[in-house]
Every structure is written in structure tokens, then in C-alpha cells.
Coordinates of C-alpha atoms in Angstrom, one line a residue:
M1 CA -13.1 -111.3 -170.8
Y2 CA -11.2 -114.3 -169.2
T3 CA -11.5 -117.9 -170.2
I4 CA -10.9 -120.5 -167.6
S5 CA -8.0 -122.0 -169.6
S6 CA -6.2 -118.7 -169.6
L7 CA -6.2 -118.5 -165.8
L8 CA -4.7 -121.9 -164.9
S9 CA -1.0 -120.9 -164.8
D10 CA -1.0 -120.7 -160.9
T11 CA -3.7 -123.3 -160.5
K12 CA -3.4 -127.1 -159.9
I13 CA -6.4 -129.3 -160.7
I14 CA -6.4 -132.1 -158.1
S15 CA -9.6 -133.9 -159.2
G16 CA -12.7 -133.4 -161.3
D17 CA -13.4 -131.1 -164.3
I18 CA -12.4 -127.5 -164.3
E19 CA -15.2 -126.8 -166.8
C20 CA -17.9 -128.3 -164.4
L21 CA -19.8 -125.1 -164.0
N22 CA -20.5 -125.2 -167.7
K23 CA -20.8 -128.9 -168.2
G24 CA -22.5 -130.1 -165.0
K25 CA -26.2 -130.2 -164.3
I26 CA -27.8 -129.6 -161.0
C27 CA -30.1 -132.3 -159.6
E28 CA -32.7 -133.1 -156.9
V29 CA -31.5 -133.5 -153.4
F30 CA -30.3 -137.0 -152.5
N31 CA -30.0 -138.0 -156.1
D32 CA -29.5 -141.7 -156.6
D33 CA -26.4 -141.3 -158.8
I34 CA -24.8 -139.0 -156.2
I35 CA -25.6 -141.6 -153.4
D36 CA -24.1 -144.3 -155.6
F37 CA -20.9 -142.3 -156.1
F38 CA -20.4 -141.6 -152.4
S39 CA -21.2 -145.2 -151.4
D40 CA -18.6 -146.4 -153.8
L41 CA -16.2 -143.8 -152.6
S42 CA -16.7 -145.2 -149.1
K43 CA -15.7 -148.6 -150.4
E44 CA -12.7 -147.3 -152.2
I45 CA -11.4 -145.6 -149.1
L46 CA -12.1 -148.4 -146.7
K47 CA -10.3 -151.0 -148.9
N48 CA -7.1 -148.8 -148.9
K49 CA -4.7 -150.2 -146.2
D50 CA -3.2 -146.8 -145.4
A51 CA -6.6 -145.2 -144.7
K52 CA -7.0 -147.0 -141.3
E53 CA -4.1 -144.7 -140.1
F54 CA -6.4 -141.7 -140.3
S55 CA -9.5 -142.0 -138.1
D56 CA -11.0 -138.8 -139.5
L57 CA -10.9 -140.3 -143.0
V58 CA -12.3 -143.6 -141.9
T59 CA -15.1 -141.8 -140.0
F60 CA -16.0 -140.0 -143.2
A61 CA -16.0 -143.2 -145.2
F62 CA -18.3 -144.8 -142.7
F63 CA -20.6 -141.7 -142.9
C64 CA -20.8 -142.2 -146.7
R65 CA -21.8 -145.8 -146.6
R66 CA -25.1 -146.5 -148.6
A67 CA -26.9 -147.5 -145.4
S68 CA -25.9 -144.2 -143.7
L69 CA -26.9 -142.0 -146.7
S70 CA -30.1 -143.8 -147.2
K71 CA -30.9 -143.2 -143.6
L72 CA -30.1 -139.5 -144.0
K73 CA -32.4 -139.4 -147.0
K74 CA -35.2 -141.0 -145.2
S75 CA -34.8 -138.6 -142.2
F76 CA -34.9 -135.6 -144.5
K77 CA -38.5 -134.7 -144.4
T78 CA -39.9 -132.3 -146.9
N79 CA -43.3 -131.8 -148.6
H80 CA -41.6 -129.9 -151.5
I81 CA -39.5 -130.6 -154.6
R82 CA -36.0 -129.6 -153.8
I83 CA -33.1 -129.0 -156.2
G84 CA -29.6 -127.5 -156.1
W85 CA -29.1 -123.8 -156.4
G86 CA -26.4 -124.2 -159.0
G87 CA -22.6 -123.7 -158.9
A88 CA -21.1 -123.7 -155.4
I89 CA -17.7 -122.3 -154.5
H90 CA -16.1 -123.8 -151.4
I91 CA -13.3 -122.2 -149.5
T92 CA -12.2 -125.0 -147.2
P93 CA -10.0 -124.6 -144.0
S94 CA -6.3 -125.3 -143.9
N95 CA -6.3 -126.8 -140.4
V96 CA -9.0 -129.4 -140.5
P97 CA -8.2 -131.5 -143.5
I98 CA -11.3 -133.8 -143.8
N99 CA -13.7 -130.9 -143.7
T100 CA -13.1 -130.6 -147.4
A101 CA -14.7 -134.0 -147.9
Y102 CA -17.8 -133.2 -145.8
S103 CA -18.3 -129.9 -147.6
F104 CA -18.2 -131.7 -150.9
L105 CA -20.6 -134.4 -149.7
F106 CA -23.3 -132.1 -148.2
S107 CA -23.4 -129.8 -151.3
S108 CA -23.4 -132.7 -153.6
L109 CA -26.3 -134.3 -151.7
S110 CA -28.1 -130.9 -152.1
G111 CA -27.9 -131.1 -155.8
N112 CA -25.2 -128.6 -156.6
I113 CA -22.1 -128.4 -158.9
N114 CA -19.0 -127.8 -156.9
I115 CA -15.7 -126.1 -157.2
L116 CA -13.6 -126.6 -154.0
R117 CA -10.5 -124.6 -153.3
I118 CA -8.4 -126.8 -151.0
P119 CA -5.4 -125.8 -148.9
S120 CA -1.9 -125.8 -150.3
N121 CA -0.6 -127.7 -147.3
F122 CA -1.6 -131.2 -148.5
Y123 CA -2.4 -133.9 -146.1
P124 CA -1.9 -137.7 -146.5
Q125 CA -5.5 -138.5 -145.7
L126 CA -6.6 -136.0 -148.5
E127 CA -4.3 -137.7 -150.9
I128 CA -6.0 -141.1 -150.2
F129 CA -9.3 -139.3 -150.5
F130 CA -8.5 -137.8 -154.0
N131 CA -6.9 -140.9 -155.3
S132 CA -10.1 -142.8 -154.4
I133 CA -12.2 -140.2 -156.2
N134 CA -10.0 -140.3 -159.3
D135 CA -10.2 -144.0 -159.5
L136 CA -14.0 -143.8 -159.5
C137 CA -13.9 -141.1 -162.1
N138 CA -12.1 -143.4 -164.5
K139 CA -15.2 -145.6 -164.6
N140 CA -17.8 -145.0 -167.3
K141 CA -20.4 -145.1 -164.6
Y142 CA -19.4 -141.9 -163.1
K143 CA -18.4 -139.7 -166.1
K144 CA -21.4 -137.5 -165.6
V145 CA -20.7 -137.2 -161.9
K146 CA -17.1 -136.1 -162.7
N147 CA -18.6 -133.2 -164.7
T148 CA -20.2 -131.9 -161.5
F149 CA -17.1 -131.0 -159.4
C150 CA -13.6 -129.9 -159.3
F151 CA -11.0 -129.7 -156.5
I152 CA -8.3 -127.0 -157.1
Q153 CA -5.3 -125.5 -155.4
T154 CA -5.2 -121.8 -156.4
P155 CA -4.1 -118.5 -154.7
R156 CA -6.9 -116.9 -152.6
N157 CA -6.2 -113.6 -154.3
G158 CA -5.9 -115.0 -157.7
I159 CA -8.0 -114.0 -160.7
L160 CA -9.4 -117.5 -161.2
L161 CA -10.9 -117.7 -157.7
K162 CA -12.4 -114.3 -158.1
E163 CA -14.0 -115.3 -161.4
F164 CA -15.5 -118.4 -159.8
L165 CA -16.7 -116.3 -156.8
N166 CA -18.2 -113.7 -159.1
K167 CA -20.2 -116.3 -161.1
S168 CA -21.2 -118.7 -158.3
D169 CA -24.7 -119.3 -157.0
I170 CA -23.5 -120.3 -153.6
R171 CA -20.4 -119.5 -151.5
I172 CA -19.5 -121.9 -148.8
V173 CA -16.8 -120.5 -146.6
W174 CA -15.0 -122.2 -143.9
G175 CA -12.0 -121.0 -142.0
G176 CA -12.7 -118.2 -139.6
D177 CA -13.7 -114.5 -139.4
N178 CA -10.9 -113.1 -141.6
T179 CA -11.5 -115.6 -144.3
V180 CA -15.3 -114.9 -144.3
N181 CA -14.6 -111.2 -144.5
D182 CA -12.1 -111.5 -147.3
I183 CA -14.5 -113.5 -149.4
R184 CA -17.4 -111.1 -148.7
S185 CA -15.3 -108.3 -150.1
I186 CA -15.3 -110.0 -153.5
Q187 CA -18.4 -109.0 -155.6
S188 CA -21.1 -111.7 -155.9
K189 CA -24.0 -112.3 -158.2
P190 CA -27.3 -110.6 -157.2
G191 CA -29.4 -113.4 -155.7
S192 CA -26.5 -115.6 -154.7
I193 CA -26.5 -117.1 -151.3
E194 CA -23.7 -117.6 -148.7
L195 CA -23.1 -120.3 -146.1
A196 CA -20.3 -119.0 -143.8
F197 CA -18.7 -120.7 -140.9
P198 CA -16.7 -118.1 -138.9
D199 CA -14.6 -118.5 -135.8
R200 CA -16.4 -120.3 -133.0
K201 CA -15.3 -121.8 -129.6
S202 CA -16.5 -124.7 -127.6
I203 CA -16.8 -125.7 -124.0
C204 CA -16.7 -129.1 -122.1
I205 CA -18.8 -129.4 -118.9
I206 CA -18.0 -132.2 -116.5
D207 CA -19.9 -133.1 -113.4
T208 CA -17.3 -133.6 -110.6
Q209 CA -19.2 -136.3 -108.7
S210 CA -19.8 -138.4 -111.8
I211 CA -16.1 -138.4 -112.6
S212 CA -15.2 -139.4 -109.0
L213 CA -17.5 -142.5 -109.3
L214 CA -15.7 -143.9 -112.4
S215 CA -13.2 -146.8 -112.2
N216 CA -9.8 -146.2 -113.7
K217 CA -10.8 -148.4 -116.7
E218 CA -14.0 -146.2 -117.2
L219 CA -12.0 -143.0 -116.8
N220 CA -9.5 -144.1 -119.4
Q221 CA -12.3 -144.8 -121.8
L222 CA -13.7 -141.4 -121.2
T223 CA -10.4 -139.6 -121.7
D224 CA -9.8 -141.5 -124.9
K225 CA -13.0 -140.0 -126.2
F226 CA -11.8 -136.5 -124.9
Y227 CA -8.6 -137.1 -126.8
N228 CA -10.6 -137.6 -129.9
D229 CA -12.5 -134.4 -129.3
T230 CA -9.3 -132.4 -128.9
L231 CA -5.8 -133.7 -129.5
L232 CA -6.8 -135.7 -132.6
I233 CA -6.6 -132.6 -134.7
D234 CA -4.8 -130.4 -132.2
Q235 CA -8.0 -128.6 -131.1
N236 CA -8.1 -126.9 -134.5
A237 CA -11.8 -127.7 -135.0
C238 CA -14.3 -125.0 -133.8
S239 CA -16.1 -127.9 -132.0
S240 CA -13.0 -128.9 -130.0
P241 CA -13.4 -127.6 -126.4
T242 CA -10.9 -125.2 -125.1
T243 CA -12.6 -124.3 -121.8
I244 CA -13.3 -127.1 -119.3
I245 CA -16.0 -126.3 -116.6
W246 CA -16.1 -128.4 -113.5
L247 CA -19.6 -128.6 -112.1
G248 CA -19.9 -129.4 -108.4
K249 CA -19.0 -128.4 -104.8
K250 CA -16.7 -131.0 -103.5
K251 CA -13.2 -132.5 -104.3
V252 CA -12.9 -130.6 -107.6
K253 CA -9.1 -130.3 -107.3
D254 CA -8.5 -134.0 -106.7
T255 CA -11.0 -135.1 -109.4
S256 CA -9.6 -132.7 -112.0
L257 CA -6.1 -133.8 -111.3
R258 CA -7.1 -137.5 -111.7
F259 CA -8.9 -136.6 -115.0
W260 CA -6.0 -134.7 -116.4
D261 CA -3.5 -137.4 -115.5
S262 CA -5.8 -139.8 -117.4
V263 CA -5.8 -137.5 -120.4
R264 CA -2.0 -137.6 -120.3
R265 CA -2.1 -141.4 -120.6
S266 CA -4.7 -141.3 -123.3
E267 CA -2.3 -139.0 -125.3
L268 CA 0.5 -141.6 -124.9
R269 CA -1.8 -144.4 -126.0
N270 CA -3.3 -142.6 -129.0
G271 CA -0.5 -140.4 -130.3
P272 CA 1.5 -137.7 -128.5
I273 CA 1.5 -134.3 -130.1
G274 CA 5.3 -134.3 -130.5
V275 CA 8.0 -131.9 -129.5
K276 CA 7.7 -129.4 -132.3
K277 CA 4.0 -128.7 -131.5
Y278 CA 4.8 -128.6 -127.8
I279 CA 7.5 -125.9 -128.5
D280 CA 4.9 -123.9 -130.6
K281 CA 2.5 -124.0 -127.7
M282 CA 5.1 -122.8 -125.3
V283 CA 6.2 -120.0 -127.6
N284 CA 2.6 -118.7 -127.6
L285 CA 2.4 -118.8 -123.8
A286 CA 5.7 -117.0 -123.5
N287 CA 4.7 -114.3 -125.9
E288 CA 1.5 -113.7 -123.9
I289 CA 3.5 -113.3 -120.7
Q290 CA 6.1 -111.1 -122.2
S291 CA 3.6 -108.8 -124.0
D292 CA 1.8 -108.2 -120.7
E293 CA -1.3 -109.7 -122.4
N294 CA -1.5 -112.2 -119.6
P295 CA 1.5 -111.5 -117.3
D296 CA 0.1 -113.6 -114.3
L297 CA -0.6 -116.7 -116.4
K298 CA -0.1 -119.8 -114.4
F299 CA -0.5 -123.4 -115.7
K300 CA 0.2 -127.1 -115.0
E301 CA 1.4 -129.6 -117.5
F302 CA 0.4 -133.2 -117.9
G303 CA 2.7 -134.5 -120.6
L304 CA 3.3 -132.7 -123.9
G305 CA -0.3 -132.5 -125.0
T306 CA -2.1 -131.2 -121.9
T307 CA -1.4 -127.6 -120.6
V308 CA -4.1 -126.5 -118.1
Q309 CA -4.4 -123.0 -116.7
K310 CA -6.9 -122.0 -114.0
S311 CA -9.2 -119.3 -115.5
T312 CA -11.2 -116.3 -114.5
Q313 CA -14.5 -115.4 -116.1
K314 CA -12.6 -112.6 -118.0
E315 CA -10.3 -115.1 -119.5
I316 CA -13.2 -117.4 -120.6
N317 CA -14.7 -114.4 -122.4
H318 CA -11.3 -113.6 -123.9
N319 CA -10.3 -114.4 -127.4
L320 CA -9.2 -118.1 -127.4
E321 CA -7.8 -118.3 -130.9
K322 CA -4.3 -119.3 -129.4
F323 CA -5.8 -122.2 -127.5
N324 CA -4.8 -125.3 -129.4
L325 CA -2.3 -128.1 -129.3
G326 CA -3.7 -129.2 -126.0
R327 CA -4.1 -125.9 -124.0
Y328 CA -7.2 -125.5 -121.8
L329 CA -8.8 -123.0 -119.5
E330 CA -10.2 -124.7 -116.4
Y331 CA -13.0 -123.2 -114.3
E332 CA -15.0 -124.4 -111.3
V333 CA -18.8 -123.6 -110.9
E334 CA -21.5 -124.8 -108.6
N335 CA -24.4 -124.6 -111.0
L336 CA -25.1 -124.3 -114.7
E337 CA -26.6 -120.8 -114.3
F338 CA -23.0 -119.6 -114.7
L339 CA -23.2 -120.4 -118.4
E340 CA -25.3 -117.3 -118.9
T341 CA -22.3 -115.1 -118.2
I342 CA -19.9 -116.7 -120.6
I343 CA -22.0 -117.9 -123.6
S344 CA -21.9 -115.7 -126.7
K345 CA -22.6 -116.0 -130.3
K346 CA -19.2 -117.4 -130.7
T347 CA -20.0 -120.5 -128.6
Q348 CA -20.7 -123.4 -130.9
T349 CA -20.6 -126.8 -129.1
I350 CA -21.0 -127.9 -125.5
T351 CA -19.6 -131.4 -124.8
Y352 CA -20.7 -132.9 -121.4
F353 CA -20.4 -135.8 -119.0
G354 CA -22.6 -136.6 -116.1
I355 CA -25.1 -133.8 -116.9
N356 CA -28.5 -134.0 -118.4
P357 CA -28.3 -132.2 -121.8
E358 CA -31.8 -130.9 -121.6
D359 CA -30.8 -128.8 -118.5
I360 CA -28.4 -127.0 -120.8
S361 CA -30.9 -126.6 -123.6
E362 CA -33.5 -125.2 -121.2
L363 CA -30.9 -122.7 -120.0
V364 CA -30.4 -121.5 -123.6
I365 CA -34.1 -121.1 -124.2
N366 CA -35.0 -119.6 -120.8
H367 CA -32.3 -117.0 -120.9
G368 CA -32.5 -116.4 -124.7
L369 CA -28.8 -117.1 -125.2
K370 CA -27.4 -116.4 -128.6
G371 CA -24.8 -119.1 -128.5
I372 CA -24.7 -123.0 -128.2
D373 CA -25.7 -124.8 -131.4
R374 CA -24.7 -128.4 -130.4
I375 CA -24.9 -130.2 -127.1
V376 CA -23.2 -133.6 -127.4
P377 CA -21.5 -136.2 -125.1
I378 CA -17.8 -136.1 -124.7
G379 CA -16.5 -138.1 -127.7
N380 CA -18.8 -136.6 -130.3
A381 CA -17.4 -133.1 -130.7
L382 CA -16.2 -133.7 -134.2
D383 CA -19.1 -135.7 -135.5
M384 CA -20.5 -134.0 -138.7
G385 CA -24.0 -134.1 -139.7
L386 CA -26.6 -132.4 -141.9
I387 CA -27.1 -129.8 -139.2
W388 CA -23.9 -127.7 -138.4
D389 CA -23.6 -124.3 -136.7
G390 CA -27.3 -124.4 -136.2
K391 CA -28.0 -124.6 -139.9
D392 CA -29.7 -127.2 -141.9
L393 CA -27.2 -127.7 -144.6
V394 CA -29.2 -129.5 -147.3
K395 CA -32.2 -127.1 -146.9
N396 CA -29.8 -124.1 -147.0
L397 CA -28.0 -125.4 -150.1
S398 CA -31.0 -126.3 -152.1
R399 CA -34.1 -124.4 -153.4
I400 CA -37.8 -125.3 -153.5
I401 CA -40.0 -125.7 -156.6
S402 CA -43.4 -124.8 -155.5
I403 CA -46.5 -126.4 -157.3
Y404 CA -50.0 -125.1 -156.7

């Protein structure tokens, strides 16, 4: 029989109480104390002068404002009493840093106690996030809230994490197929539930004529939004598009060249990916060519952060896990019916410009497509919400008390 204290030799406690599973109490969804805590966390982050350098952190802070959380609470319609399941163990991804914060928020709003394993590669925006949490936890007002969570760095194959996973009521697993399968191989309690977010890929659909009608200023504004969807976090998010589909019959080549050149300028305005990441991208491309995986690969470059290759349908259906750091497949189609041939369960988000999103949703319904969980305008690919991967997070992370 292990005790938590005996298993801490290879574990670092970043914030919160390691005994929270024993000390903390679950609560109803959208508990007032939890909303107060995250509202004050928002203020702590936004008053930090360094926070403004990280748009993902600032976006999270705005999402946590009292007005925003009150709006979410009001929109969460239920005729039942809902309360947290219990202890939730989070396995957060290493390549999308602020995802940790959202996972914590959504499970807390659902009334749960939370242990979050965070990546060992620490990020400056997470340091600001944890410093802000620790400042709040030093206040008497939030002593009880501190007892409901803990952020740790611990080996994935360590005994402590396995103990937590064995005892947890919920497993929340981010980070791809391999991570999900590894965690599933560890025994769980009977009756526990899992919320898993495996590998997904996303697509951007652009109407050619709509782009051609934009002024240079309007196009720059659009490609700044495209930059935020993709290069802001190196296309590491499952919702960042890797395949770009041009919809139309005329002047596709000229229009796409104009678009990509504008993306190049957006990169220069908003932050180039840098030489090291560019070299990493080129090494991946070279390895594909040399291994005969894709010997005829041809691409065009628009600055360090934009590498575009003309694609075939076979390539679109191919594993796109190496497509990051500003690497895109580009495809031309004349109508949306083409989507039926490339959409799979792996397809998460469609971003669009110049297209009626209802045309896409109707296609999904009429053809019974298993993929596409989100359809959002260019610029909104990374926007988090209570619905993610087609799942209502609060409803999945809480249970119903029925009264008759």
C-alpha cells in the first residue's frame, strides 16, 4: 500500500494541494466560489505586464472574466441538479501549453477535484499562469478552492500517476492516439469515465472569388487571422488547418499566390517561426523524400513559415502528423461535394472564408459523414468553448441527481 508522500521523489508540485483527492469536496456545476476564483485569476493574469506577450494566455484570461463565465452559466440549460463526478486526472499535451488551463477550468466548472499532469517542457505563459494561481491561493478566501486541485510534473510511467489513474473517477486525456492508448492500458476503477482527445486534423476551405474581391488591406486582415489559426502555435493544435482547399473554377493559381504572399507578410508582422523551426521542417521534408515515402514531393515557399505543396486526394487522406511549422497541403475543387471523399473521423475543424457554413453542415448530415465537429470562420480555429470535439464538456464531466 502506497502513501502519496512516499511517491513524491520524482514528482514536482507546481501548484495546489497534492492531497486534494482526500481533502477536496465536489460541488454543483458553475459553483459561485469557483466562478469567483477564475474571475480573480483573470484579473491576476491581465494585470501582469508580461502576460500581454502571450496572446493565448490573454485569450484565456478574457474567457475567464466574470461576465464571460456568467454568460456560460446562463447558457448552460438543464432541468436537473448536476454535480461533479469526483476526482479527475488530466493528462495535458506538451505542444499546446495553455490547453492545461482550459482543461482545469472546464473540469472545475463541472464541480470536480482535479489533478493535472503538466508537460516537463515548461512554457513562460504557464509560469505566469501558475504564479497567478499561487498568489490567489495565498488568500484566505481561496483556501478551500486550493484543496480541490493540484498541478504536478511527474513521469508518465511513474507509480504516482498510476495510483492517481487507478483511483480517479474521471480521466481527461489530451495529446494524441498514442497517449490515449497508453493511459487506457492502465487499470481504472469500475464505473469511472473517460474524456479522450486523440489525434485529429483540420481543413480550411476558401472561396477563390471571395478572395479576389478583397483589397490588399482586407486580405492582410484575413491572413493575420489565418496566422493566428496556424503559426501562432506552429500548427500543433488539432484545430489548426493543414489542408487548404480552394473552391472555385477561375484564377485559382493567381489568387492562391496572392493569398500565400499575404500570409508571408503576416508572419513577418506577427512573429516569424525562426531558423531552427524552419530547419526542423526541412529535415522532415527531406526524410520523406529520401525514404521514398513521398519521392515526388514538390513545394513552394513563402518565407520561413509557409511551405505549400500541391496535393492529391491520396495525400489529403494520408497521415498529416508531420504537417506543422507552417506546412500545408493545397487542393483545388469546384464544389463542396468533394469533401465527402476526404472527411474521416479524424477531421475535427473546418475553417472557412466566403462560404455559407450551413452548406457544409448540410453536407455532413446528408452524407452521414463521421467527421467535422466544428465549422468556424478563419481566425476562430483555436477558440475554446464548452463544446469540444463534438462533446459537451460540462455535461460529460458532471452527473445528474434525479428527483421524482
